[in-house]
mmCIF file with all atom_site columns, C-alpha atoms in Angstrom:
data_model
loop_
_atom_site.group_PDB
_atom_site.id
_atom_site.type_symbol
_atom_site.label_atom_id
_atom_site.label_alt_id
_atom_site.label_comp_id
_atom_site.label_asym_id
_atom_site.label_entity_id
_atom_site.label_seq_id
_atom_site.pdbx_PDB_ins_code
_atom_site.Cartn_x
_atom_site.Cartn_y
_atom_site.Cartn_z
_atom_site.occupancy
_atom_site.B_iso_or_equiv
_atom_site.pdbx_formal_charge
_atom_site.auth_seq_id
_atom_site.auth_comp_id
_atom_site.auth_asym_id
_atom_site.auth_atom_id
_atom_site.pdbx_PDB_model_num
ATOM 1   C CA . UNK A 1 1   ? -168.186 66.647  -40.139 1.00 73.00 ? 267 UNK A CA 1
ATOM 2   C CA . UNK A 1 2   ? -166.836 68.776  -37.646 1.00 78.00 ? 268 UNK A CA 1
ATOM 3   C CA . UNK A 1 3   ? -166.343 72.550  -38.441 1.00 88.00 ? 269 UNK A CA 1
ATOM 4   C CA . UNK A 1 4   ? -163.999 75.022  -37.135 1.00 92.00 ? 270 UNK A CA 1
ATOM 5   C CA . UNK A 1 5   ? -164.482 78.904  -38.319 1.00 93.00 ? 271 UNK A CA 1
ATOM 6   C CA . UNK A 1 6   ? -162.248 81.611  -36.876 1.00 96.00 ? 272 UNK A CA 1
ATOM 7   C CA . UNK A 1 7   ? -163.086 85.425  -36.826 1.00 96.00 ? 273 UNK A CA 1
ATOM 8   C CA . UNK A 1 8   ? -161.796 87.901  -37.985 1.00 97.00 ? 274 UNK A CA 1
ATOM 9   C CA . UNK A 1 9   ? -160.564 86.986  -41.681 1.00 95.00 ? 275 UNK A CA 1
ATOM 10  C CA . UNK A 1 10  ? -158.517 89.527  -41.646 1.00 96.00 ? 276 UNK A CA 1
ATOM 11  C CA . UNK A 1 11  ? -157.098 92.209  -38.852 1.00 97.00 ? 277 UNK A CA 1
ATOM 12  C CA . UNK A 1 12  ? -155.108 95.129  -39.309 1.00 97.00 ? 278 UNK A CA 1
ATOM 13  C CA . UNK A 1 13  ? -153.783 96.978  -36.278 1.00 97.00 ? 279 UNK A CA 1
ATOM 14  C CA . UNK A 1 14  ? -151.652 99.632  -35.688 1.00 97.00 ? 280 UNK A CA 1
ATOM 15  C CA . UNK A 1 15  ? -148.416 98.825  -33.777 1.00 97.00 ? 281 UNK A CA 1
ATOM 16  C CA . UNK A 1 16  ? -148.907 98.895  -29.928 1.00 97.00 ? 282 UNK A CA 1
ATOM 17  C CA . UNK A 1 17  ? -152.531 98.249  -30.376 1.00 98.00 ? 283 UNK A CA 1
ATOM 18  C CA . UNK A 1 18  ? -154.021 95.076  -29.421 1.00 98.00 ? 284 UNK A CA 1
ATOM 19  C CA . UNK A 1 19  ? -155.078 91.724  -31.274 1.00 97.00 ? 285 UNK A CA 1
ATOM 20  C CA . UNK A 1 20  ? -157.854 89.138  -30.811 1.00 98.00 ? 286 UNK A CA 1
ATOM 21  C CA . UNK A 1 21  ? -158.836 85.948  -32.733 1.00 98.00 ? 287 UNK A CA 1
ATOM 22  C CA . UNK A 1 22  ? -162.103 83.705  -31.976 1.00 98.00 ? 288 UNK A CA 1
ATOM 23  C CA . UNK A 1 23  ? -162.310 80.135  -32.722 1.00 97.00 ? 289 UNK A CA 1
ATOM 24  C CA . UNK A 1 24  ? -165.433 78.264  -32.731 1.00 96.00 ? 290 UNK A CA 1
ATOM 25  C CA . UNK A 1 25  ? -165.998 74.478  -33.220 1.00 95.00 ? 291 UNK A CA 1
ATOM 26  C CA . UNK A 1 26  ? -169.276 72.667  -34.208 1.00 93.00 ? 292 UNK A CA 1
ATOM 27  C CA . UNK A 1 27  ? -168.365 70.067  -31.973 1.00 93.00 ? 293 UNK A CA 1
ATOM 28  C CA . UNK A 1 28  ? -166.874 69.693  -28.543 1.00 94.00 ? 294 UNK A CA 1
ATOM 29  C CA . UNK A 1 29  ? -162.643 69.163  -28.384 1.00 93.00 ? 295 UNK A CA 1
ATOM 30  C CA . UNK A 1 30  ? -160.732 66.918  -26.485 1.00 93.00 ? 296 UNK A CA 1
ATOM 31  C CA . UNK A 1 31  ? -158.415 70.077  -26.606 1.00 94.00 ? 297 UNK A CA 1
ATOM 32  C CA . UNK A 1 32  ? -157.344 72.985  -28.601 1.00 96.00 ? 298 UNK A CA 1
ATOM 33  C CA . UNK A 1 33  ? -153.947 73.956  -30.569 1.00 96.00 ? 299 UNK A CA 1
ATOM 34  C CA . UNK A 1 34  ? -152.840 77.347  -31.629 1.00 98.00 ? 300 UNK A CA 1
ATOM 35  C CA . UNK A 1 35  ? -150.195 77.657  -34.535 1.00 98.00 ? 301 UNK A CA 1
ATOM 36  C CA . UNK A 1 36  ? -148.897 80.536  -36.216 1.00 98.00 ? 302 UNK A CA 1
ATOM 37  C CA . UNK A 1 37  ? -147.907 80.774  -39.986 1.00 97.00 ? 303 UNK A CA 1
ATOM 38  C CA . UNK A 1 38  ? -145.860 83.856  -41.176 1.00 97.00 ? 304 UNK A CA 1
ATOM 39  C CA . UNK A 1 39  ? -145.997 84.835  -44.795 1.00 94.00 ? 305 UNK A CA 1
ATOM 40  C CA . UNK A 1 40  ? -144.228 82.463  -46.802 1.00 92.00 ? 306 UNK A CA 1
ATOM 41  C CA . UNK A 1 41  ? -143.754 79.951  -43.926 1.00 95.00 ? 307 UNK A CA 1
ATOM 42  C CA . UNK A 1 42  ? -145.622 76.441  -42.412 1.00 96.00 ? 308 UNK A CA 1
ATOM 43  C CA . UNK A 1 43  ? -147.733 76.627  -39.407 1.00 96.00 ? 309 UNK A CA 1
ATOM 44  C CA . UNK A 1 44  ? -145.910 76.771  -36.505 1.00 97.00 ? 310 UNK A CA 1
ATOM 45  C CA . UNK A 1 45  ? -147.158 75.295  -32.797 1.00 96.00 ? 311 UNK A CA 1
ATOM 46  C CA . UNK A 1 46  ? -147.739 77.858  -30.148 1.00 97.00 ? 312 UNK A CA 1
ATOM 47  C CA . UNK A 1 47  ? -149.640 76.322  -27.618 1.00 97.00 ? 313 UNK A CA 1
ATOM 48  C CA . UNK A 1 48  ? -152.410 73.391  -26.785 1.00 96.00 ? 314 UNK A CA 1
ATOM 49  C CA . UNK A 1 49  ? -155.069 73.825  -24.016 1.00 97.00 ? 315 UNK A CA 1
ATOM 50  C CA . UNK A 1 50  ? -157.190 70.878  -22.977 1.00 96.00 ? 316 UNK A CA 1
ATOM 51  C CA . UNK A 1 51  ? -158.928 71.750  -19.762 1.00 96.00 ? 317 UNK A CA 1
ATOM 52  C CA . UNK A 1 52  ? -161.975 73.559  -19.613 1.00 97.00 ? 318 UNK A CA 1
ATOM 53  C CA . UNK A 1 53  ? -161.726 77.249  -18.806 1.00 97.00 ? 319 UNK A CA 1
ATOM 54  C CA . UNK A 1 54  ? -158.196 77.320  -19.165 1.00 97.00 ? 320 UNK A CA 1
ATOM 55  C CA . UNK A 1 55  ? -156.097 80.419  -19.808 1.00 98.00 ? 321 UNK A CA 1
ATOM 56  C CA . UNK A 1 56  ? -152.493 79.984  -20.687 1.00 98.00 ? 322 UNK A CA 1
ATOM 57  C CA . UNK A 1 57  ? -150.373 82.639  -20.828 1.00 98.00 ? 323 UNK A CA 1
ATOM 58  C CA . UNK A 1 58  ? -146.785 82.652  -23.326 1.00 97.00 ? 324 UNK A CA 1
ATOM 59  C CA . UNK A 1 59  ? -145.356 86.470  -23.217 1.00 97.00 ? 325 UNK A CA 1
ATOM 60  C CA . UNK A 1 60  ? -147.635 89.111  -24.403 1.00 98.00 ? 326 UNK A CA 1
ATOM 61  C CA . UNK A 1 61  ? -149.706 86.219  -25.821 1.00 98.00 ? 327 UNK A CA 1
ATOM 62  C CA . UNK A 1 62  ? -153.088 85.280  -23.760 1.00 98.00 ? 328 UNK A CA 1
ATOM 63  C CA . UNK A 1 63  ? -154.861 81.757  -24.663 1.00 98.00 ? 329 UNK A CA 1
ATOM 64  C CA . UNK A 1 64  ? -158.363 80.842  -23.345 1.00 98.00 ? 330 UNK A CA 1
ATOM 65  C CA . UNK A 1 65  ? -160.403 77.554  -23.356 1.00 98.00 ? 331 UNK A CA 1
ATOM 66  C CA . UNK A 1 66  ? -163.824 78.279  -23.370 1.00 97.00 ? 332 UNK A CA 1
ATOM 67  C CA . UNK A 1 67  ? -166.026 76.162  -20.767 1.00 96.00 ? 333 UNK A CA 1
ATOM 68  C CA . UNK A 1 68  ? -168.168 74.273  -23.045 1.00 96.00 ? 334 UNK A CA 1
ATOM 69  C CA . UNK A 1 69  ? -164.644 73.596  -24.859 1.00 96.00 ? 335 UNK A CA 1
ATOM 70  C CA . UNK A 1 70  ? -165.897 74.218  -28.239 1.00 96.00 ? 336 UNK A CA 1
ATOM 71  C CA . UNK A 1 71  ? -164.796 77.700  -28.359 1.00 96.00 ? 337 UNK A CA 1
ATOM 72  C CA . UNK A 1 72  ? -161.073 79.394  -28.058 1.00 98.00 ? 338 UNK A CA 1
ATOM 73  C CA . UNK A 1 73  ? -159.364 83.092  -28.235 1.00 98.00 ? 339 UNK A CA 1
ATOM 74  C CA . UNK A 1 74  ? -156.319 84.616  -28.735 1.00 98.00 ? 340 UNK A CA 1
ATOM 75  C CA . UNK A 1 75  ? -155.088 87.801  -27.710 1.00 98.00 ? 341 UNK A CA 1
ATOM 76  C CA . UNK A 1 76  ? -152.219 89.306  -28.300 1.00 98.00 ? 342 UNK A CA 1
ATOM 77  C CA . UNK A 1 77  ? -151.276 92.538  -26.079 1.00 98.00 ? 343 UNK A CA 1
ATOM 78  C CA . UNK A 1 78  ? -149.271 95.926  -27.810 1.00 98.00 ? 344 UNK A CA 1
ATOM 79  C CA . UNK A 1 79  ? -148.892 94.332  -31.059 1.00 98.00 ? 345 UNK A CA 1
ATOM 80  C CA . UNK A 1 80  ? -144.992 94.259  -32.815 1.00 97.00 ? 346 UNK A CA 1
ATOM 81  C CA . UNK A 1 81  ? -144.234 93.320  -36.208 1.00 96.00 ? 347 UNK A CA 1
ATOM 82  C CA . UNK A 1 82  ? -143.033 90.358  -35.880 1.00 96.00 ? 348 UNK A CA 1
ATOM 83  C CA . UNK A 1 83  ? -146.257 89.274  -34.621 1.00 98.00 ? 349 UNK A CA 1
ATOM 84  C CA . UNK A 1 84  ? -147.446 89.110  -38.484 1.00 98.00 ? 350 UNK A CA 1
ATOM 85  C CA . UNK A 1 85  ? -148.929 86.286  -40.089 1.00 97.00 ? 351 UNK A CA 1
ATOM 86  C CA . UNK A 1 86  ? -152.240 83.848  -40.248 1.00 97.00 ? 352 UNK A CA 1
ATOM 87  C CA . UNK A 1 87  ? -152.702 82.262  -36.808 1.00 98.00 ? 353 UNK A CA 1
ATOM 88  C CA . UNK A 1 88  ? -154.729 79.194  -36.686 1.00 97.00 ? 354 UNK A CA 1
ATOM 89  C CA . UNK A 1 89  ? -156.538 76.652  -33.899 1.00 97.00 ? 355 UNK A CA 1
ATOM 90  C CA . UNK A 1 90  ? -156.807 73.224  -34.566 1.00 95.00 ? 356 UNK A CA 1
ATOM 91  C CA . UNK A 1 91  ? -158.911 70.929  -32.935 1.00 91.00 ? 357 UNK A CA 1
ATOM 92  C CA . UNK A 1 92  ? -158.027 67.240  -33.623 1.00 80.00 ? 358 UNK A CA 1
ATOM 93  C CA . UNK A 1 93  ? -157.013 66.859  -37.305 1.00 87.00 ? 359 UNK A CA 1
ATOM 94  C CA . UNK A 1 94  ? -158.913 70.180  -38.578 1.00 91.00 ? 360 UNK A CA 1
ATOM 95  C CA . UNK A 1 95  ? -157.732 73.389  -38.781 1.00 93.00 ? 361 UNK A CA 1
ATOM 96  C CA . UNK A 1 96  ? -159.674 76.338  -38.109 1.00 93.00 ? 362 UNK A CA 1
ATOM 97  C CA . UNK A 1 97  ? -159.864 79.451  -41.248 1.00 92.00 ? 363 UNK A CA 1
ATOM 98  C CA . UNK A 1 98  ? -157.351 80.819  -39.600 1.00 95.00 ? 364 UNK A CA 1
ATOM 99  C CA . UNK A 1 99  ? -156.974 84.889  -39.116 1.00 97.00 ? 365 UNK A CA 1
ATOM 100 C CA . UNK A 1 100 ? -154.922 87.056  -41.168 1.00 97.00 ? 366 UNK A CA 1
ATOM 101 C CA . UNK A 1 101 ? -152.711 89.824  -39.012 1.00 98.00 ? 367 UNK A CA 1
ATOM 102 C CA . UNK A 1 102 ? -151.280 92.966  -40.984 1.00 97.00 ? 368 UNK A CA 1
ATOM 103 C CA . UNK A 1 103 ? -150.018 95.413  -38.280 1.00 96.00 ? 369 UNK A CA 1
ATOM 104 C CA . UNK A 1 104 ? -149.002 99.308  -39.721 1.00 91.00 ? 370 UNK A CA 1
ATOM 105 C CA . UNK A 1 105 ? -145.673 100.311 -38.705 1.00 86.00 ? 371 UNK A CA 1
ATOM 106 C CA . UNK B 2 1   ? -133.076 67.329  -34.324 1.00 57.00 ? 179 UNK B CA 1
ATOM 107 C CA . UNK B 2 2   ? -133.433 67.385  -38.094 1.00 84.00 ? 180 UNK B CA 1
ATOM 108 C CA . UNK B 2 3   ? -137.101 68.564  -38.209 1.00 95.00 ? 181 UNK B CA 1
ATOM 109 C CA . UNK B 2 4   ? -139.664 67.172  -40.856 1.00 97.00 ? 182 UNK B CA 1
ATOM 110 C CA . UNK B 2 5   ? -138.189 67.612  -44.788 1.00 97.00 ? 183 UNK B CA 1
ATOM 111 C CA . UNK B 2 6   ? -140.278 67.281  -47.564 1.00 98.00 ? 184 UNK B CA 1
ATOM 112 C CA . UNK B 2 7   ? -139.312 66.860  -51.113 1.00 98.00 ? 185 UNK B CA 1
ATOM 113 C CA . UNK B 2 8   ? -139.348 68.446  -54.100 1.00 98.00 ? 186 UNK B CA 1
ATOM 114 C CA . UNK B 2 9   ? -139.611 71.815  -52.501 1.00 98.00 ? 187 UNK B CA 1
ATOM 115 C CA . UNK B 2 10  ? -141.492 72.969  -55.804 1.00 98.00 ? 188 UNK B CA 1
ATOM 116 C CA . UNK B 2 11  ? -143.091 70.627  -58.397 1.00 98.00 ? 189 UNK B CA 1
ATOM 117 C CA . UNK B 2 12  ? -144.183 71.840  -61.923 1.00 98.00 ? 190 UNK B CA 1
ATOM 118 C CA . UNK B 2 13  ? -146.227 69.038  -63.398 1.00 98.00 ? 191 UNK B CA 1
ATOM 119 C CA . UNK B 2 14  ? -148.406 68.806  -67.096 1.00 98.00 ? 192 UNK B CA 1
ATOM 120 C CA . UNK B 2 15  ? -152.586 68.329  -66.801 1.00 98.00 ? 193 UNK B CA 1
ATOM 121 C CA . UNK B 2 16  ? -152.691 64.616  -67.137 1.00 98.00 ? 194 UNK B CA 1
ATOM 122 C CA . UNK B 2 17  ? -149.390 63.681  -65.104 1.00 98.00 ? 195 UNK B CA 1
ATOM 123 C CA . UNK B 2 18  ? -148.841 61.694  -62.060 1.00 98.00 ? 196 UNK B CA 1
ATOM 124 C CA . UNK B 2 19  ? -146.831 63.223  -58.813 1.00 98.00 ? 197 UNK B CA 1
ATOM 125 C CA . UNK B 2 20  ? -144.794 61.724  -56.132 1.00 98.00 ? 198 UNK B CA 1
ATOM 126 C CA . UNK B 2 21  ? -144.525 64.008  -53.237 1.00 98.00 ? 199 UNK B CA 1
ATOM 127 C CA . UNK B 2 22  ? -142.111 62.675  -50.201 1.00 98.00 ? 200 UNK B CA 1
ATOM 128 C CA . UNK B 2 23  ? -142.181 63.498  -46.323 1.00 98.00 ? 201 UNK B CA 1
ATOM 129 C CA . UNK B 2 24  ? -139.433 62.582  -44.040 1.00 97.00 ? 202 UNK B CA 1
ATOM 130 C CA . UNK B 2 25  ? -141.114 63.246  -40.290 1.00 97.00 ? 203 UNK B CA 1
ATOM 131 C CA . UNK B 2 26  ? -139.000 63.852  -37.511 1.00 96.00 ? 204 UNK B CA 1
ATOM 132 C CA . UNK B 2 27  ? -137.169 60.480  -36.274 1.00 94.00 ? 205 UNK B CA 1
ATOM 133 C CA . UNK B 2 28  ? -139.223 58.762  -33.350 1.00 92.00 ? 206 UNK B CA 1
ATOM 134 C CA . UNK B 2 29  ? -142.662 60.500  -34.251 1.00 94.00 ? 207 UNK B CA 1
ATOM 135 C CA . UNK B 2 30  ? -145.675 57.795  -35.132 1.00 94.00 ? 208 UNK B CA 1
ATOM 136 C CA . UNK B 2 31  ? -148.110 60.142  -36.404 1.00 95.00 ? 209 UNK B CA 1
ATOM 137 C CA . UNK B 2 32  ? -147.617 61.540  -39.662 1.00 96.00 ? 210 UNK B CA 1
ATOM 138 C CA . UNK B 2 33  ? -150.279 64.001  -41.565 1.00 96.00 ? 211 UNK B CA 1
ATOM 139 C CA . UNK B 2 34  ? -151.268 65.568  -45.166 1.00 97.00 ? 212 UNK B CA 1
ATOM 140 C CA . UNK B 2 35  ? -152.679 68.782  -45.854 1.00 96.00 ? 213 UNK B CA 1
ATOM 141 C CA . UNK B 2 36  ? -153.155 71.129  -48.847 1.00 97.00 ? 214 UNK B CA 1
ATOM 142 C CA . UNK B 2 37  ? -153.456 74.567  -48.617 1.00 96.00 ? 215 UNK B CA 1
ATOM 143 C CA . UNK B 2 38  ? -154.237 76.766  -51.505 1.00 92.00 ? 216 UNK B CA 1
ATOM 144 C CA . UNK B 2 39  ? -153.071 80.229  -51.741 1.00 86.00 ? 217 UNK B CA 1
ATOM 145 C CA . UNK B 2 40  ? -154.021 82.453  -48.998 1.00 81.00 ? 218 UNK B CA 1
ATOM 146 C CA . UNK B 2 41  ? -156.555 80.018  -47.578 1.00 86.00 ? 219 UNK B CA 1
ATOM 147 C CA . UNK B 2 42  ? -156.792 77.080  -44.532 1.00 90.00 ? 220 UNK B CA 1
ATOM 148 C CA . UNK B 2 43  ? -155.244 73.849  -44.328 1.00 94.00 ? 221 UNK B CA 1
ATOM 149 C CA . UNK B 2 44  ? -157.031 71.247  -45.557 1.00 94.00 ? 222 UNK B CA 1
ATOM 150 C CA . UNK B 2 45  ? -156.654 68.029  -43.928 1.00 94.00 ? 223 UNK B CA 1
ATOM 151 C CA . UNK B 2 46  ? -156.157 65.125  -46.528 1.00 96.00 ? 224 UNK B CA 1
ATOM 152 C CA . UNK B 2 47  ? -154.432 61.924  -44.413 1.00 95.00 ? 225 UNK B CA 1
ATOM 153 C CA . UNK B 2 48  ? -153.908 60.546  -41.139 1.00 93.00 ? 226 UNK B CA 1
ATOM 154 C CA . UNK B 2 49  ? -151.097 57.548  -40.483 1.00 94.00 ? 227 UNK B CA 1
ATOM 155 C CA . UNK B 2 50  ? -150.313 56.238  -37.389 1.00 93.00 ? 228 UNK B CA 1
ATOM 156 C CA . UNK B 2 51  ? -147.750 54.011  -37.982 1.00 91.00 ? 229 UNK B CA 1
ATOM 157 C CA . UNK B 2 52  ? -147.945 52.508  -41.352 1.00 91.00 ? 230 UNK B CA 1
ATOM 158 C CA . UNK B 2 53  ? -151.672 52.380  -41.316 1.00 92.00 ? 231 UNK B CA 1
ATOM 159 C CA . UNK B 2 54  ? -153.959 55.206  -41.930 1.00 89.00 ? 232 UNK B CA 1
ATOM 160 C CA . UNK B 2 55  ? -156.853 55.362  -39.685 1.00 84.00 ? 233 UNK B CA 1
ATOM 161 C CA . UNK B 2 56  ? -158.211 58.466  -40.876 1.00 84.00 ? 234 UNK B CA 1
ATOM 162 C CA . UNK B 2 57  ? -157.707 58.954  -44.720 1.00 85.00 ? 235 UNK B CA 1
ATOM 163 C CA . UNK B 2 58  ? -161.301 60.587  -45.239 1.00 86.00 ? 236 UNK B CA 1
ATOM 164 C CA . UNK B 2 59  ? -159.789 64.110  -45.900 1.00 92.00 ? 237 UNK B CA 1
ATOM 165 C CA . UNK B 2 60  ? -158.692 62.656  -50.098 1.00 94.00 ? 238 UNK B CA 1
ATOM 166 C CA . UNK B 2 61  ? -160.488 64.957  -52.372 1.00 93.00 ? 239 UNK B CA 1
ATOM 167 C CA . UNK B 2 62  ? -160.587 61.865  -54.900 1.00 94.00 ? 240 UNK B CA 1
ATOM 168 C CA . UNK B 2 63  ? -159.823 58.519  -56.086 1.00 95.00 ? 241 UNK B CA 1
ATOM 169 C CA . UNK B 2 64  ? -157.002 60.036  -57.804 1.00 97.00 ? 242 UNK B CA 1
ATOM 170 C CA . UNK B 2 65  ? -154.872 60.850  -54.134 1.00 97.00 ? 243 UNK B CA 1
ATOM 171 C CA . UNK B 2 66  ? -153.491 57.992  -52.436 1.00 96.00 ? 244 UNK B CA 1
ATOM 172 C CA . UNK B 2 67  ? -150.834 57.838  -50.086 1.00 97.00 ? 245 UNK B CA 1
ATOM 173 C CA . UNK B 2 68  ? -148.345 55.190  -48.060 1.00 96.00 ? 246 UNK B CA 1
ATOM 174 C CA . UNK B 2 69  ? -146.044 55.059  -45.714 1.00 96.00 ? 247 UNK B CA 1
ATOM 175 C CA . UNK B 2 70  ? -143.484 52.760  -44.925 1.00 90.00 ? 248 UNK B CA 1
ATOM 176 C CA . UNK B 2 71  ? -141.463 51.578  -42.184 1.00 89.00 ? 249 UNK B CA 1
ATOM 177 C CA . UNK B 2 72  ? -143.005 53.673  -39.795 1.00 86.00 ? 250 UNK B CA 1
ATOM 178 C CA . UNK B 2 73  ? -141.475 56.469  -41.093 1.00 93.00 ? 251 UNK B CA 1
ATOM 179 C CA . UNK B 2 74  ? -141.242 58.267  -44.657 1.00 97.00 ? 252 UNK B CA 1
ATOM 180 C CA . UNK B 2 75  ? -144.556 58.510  -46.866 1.00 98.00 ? 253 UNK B CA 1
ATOM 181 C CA . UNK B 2 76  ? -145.174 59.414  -49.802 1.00 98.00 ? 254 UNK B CA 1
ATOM 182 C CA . UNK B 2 77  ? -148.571 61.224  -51.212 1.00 98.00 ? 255 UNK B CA 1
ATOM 183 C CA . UNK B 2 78  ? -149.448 60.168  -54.960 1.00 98.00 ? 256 UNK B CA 1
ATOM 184 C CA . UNK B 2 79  ? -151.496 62.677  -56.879 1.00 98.00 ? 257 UNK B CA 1
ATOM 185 C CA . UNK B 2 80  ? -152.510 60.775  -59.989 1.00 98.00 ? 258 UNK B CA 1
ATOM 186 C CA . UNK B 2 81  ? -153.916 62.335  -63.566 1.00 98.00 ? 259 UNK B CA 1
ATOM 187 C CA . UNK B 2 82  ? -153.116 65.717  -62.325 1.00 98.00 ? 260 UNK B CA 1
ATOM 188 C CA . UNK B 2 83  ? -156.040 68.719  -62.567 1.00 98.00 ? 261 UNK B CA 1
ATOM 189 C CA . UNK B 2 84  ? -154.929 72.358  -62.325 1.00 97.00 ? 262 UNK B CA 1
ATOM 190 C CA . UNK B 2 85  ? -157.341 72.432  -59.066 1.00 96.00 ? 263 UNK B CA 1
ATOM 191 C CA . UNK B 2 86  ? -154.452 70.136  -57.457 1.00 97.00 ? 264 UNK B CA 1
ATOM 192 C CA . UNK B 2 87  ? -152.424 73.397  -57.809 1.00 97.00 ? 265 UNK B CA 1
ATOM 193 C CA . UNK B 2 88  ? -151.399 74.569  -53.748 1.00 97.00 ? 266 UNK B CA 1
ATOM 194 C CA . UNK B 2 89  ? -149.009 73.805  -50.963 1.00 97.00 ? 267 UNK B CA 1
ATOM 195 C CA . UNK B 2 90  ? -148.471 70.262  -49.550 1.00 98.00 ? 268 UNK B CA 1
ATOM 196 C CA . UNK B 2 91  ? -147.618 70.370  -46.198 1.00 98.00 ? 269 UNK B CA 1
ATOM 197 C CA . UNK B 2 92  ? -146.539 67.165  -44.419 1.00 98.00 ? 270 UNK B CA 1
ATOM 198 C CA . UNK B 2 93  ? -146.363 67.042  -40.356 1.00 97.00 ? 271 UNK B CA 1
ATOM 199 C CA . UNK B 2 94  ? -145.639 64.712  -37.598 1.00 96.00 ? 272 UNK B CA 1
ATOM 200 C CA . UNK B 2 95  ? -146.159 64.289  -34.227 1.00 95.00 ? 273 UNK B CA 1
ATOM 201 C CA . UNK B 2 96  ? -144.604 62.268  -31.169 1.00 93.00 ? 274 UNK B CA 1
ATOM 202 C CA . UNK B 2 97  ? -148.102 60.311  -31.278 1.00 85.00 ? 275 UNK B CA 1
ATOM 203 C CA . UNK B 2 98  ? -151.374 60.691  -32.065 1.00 81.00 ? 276 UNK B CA 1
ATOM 204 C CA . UNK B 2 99  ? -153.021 63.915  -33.285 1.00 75.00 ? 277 UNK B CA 1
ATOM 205 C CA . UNK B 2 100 ? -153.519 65.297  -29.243 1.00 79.00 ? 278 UNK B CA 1
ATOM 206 C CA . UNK B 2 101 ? -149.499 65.817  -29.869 1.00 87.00 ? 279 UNK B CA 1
ATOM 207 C CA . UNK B 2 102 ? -148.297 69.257  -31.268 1.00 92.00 ? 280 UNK B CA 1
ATOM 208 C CA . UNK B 2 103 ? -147.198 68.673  -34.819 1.00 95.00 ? 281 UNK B CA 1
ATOM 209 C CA . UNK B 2 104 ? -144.623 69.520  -36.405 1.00 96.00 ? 282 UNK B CA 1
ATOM 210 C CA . UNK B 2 105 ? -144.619 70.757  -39.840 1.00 97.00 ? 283 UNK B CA 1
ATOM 211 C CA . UNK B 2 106 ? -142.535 70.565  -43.125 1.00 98.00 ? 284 UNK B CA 1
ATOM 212 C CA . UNK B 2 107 ? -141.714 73.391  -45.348 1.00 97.00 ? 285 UNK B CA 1
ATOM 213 C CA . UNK B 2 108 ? -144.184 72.011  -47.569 1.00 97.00 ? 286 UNK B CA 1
ATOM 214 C CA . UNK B 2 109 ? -144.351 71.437  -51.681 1.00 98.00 ? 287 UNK B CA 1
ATOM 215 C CA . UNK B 2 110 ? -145.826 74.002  -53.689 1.00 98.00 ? 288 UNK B CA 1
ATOM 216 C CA . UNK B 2 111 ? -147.672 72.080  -56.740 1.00 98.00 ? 289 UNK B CA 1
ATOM 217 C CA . UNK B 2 112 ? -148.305 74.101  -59.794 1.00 98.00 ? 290 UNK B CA 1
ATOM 218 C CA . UNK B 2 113 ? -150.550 72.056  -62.825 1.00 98.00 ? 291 UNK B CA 1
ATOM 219 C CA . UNK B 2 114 ? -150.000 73.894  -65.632 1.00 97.00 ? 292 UNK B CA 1
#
């Protein structure tokens, strides 16, 4: 069945700096969603990409569609603290492993 | 809106024991979804209804998890003879359609099989 595995597990940054997550799929998507869970919370939507190559842009936020559309980042520019929690893509119905961000005051 | 509400919020159960857990999507929205998530870790994908029927149910761990839904709109997910490896969050979403739609999700019940 089709596999989605994120990297890193886990990130911890220092405020300010910058934050990236890499999704991979075994299979090719139709398109891509992003959601965010904070500690304590449910996954919440951020975004969905569907064309090839796209880049999408929310804030300090940056969302990228890989060509072959089986692969997908995140990047988040000068980190805050309320950017904390496990942020996750989703292709169809699964979820990726999702990616654990700590940031240090 | 009301969002998606899911109910009991928390659910302590015996080994052995059956479980009724209850998701009330958001009014209008078709598509309606199960997952599980154990502490710390992904979301597992159980169910799939679109509409009353599920086309996808092939994330069920077992023979023991069913699920319905009626009317189009609440469902319920029925953990029978309850293991302590059911213990984790149930999280219920919907979405305007089918799964290409951002879902929404519910606060979710935490399960604990003592």
């Amino acid at each position: 069945g089709q596999q989605v595995m994120q990297i890193p597990q886990y990130q911890h940054v220092q405020e300010g700096e910058d934050f990236t997550t890499y999704c991979n799929s075994s299979t090719t998507l139709s398109n891509i969603q992003w959601y965010k869970q904070r500690p304590g919370g449910h996954p919440v939507f951020l975004i969905q990409l569907v064309k090839s190559g796209e880049v999408k842009k929310q804030k300090r936020l940056t969302f990228q569609f890989g060509e072959a559309k089986k692969n997908s980042s995140l990047h988040i520019t000068a980190t805050q603290t309320t950017d904390v929690g496990t942020y996750f893509c989703a292709g169809k119905l699964t979820f990726g492993t999702g990616t654990r961000l700590t940031i240090i005051p | 809106g009301a969002g998606v509400s899911q109910s009991p919020s928390n659910k302590v159960t015996e080994k052995g024991k059956d479980v009724e857990l209850r998701c009330d999507p958001i009014s209008g929205h078709t598509a309606l979804y199960w997952y599980r998530q154990s502490l710390g870790q992904g979301l597992e994908f159980l169910i799939y209804f679109q509409g009353n029927s599920a086309p996808d149910k092939s994330g069920l761990p077992s023979d023991r998890f069913s699920a319905e839904r009626t009317g189009g709109s609440v469902s319920t997910l029925t953990i029978q003879r309850t293991q302590q490896e059911d213990s984790a969050v149930y999280l219920c979403a919907s979405s305007l359609r089918g799964a290409q739609y951002e879902q929404y999700f519910g606060p979710g019940t935490r399960l604990t099989v003592t």
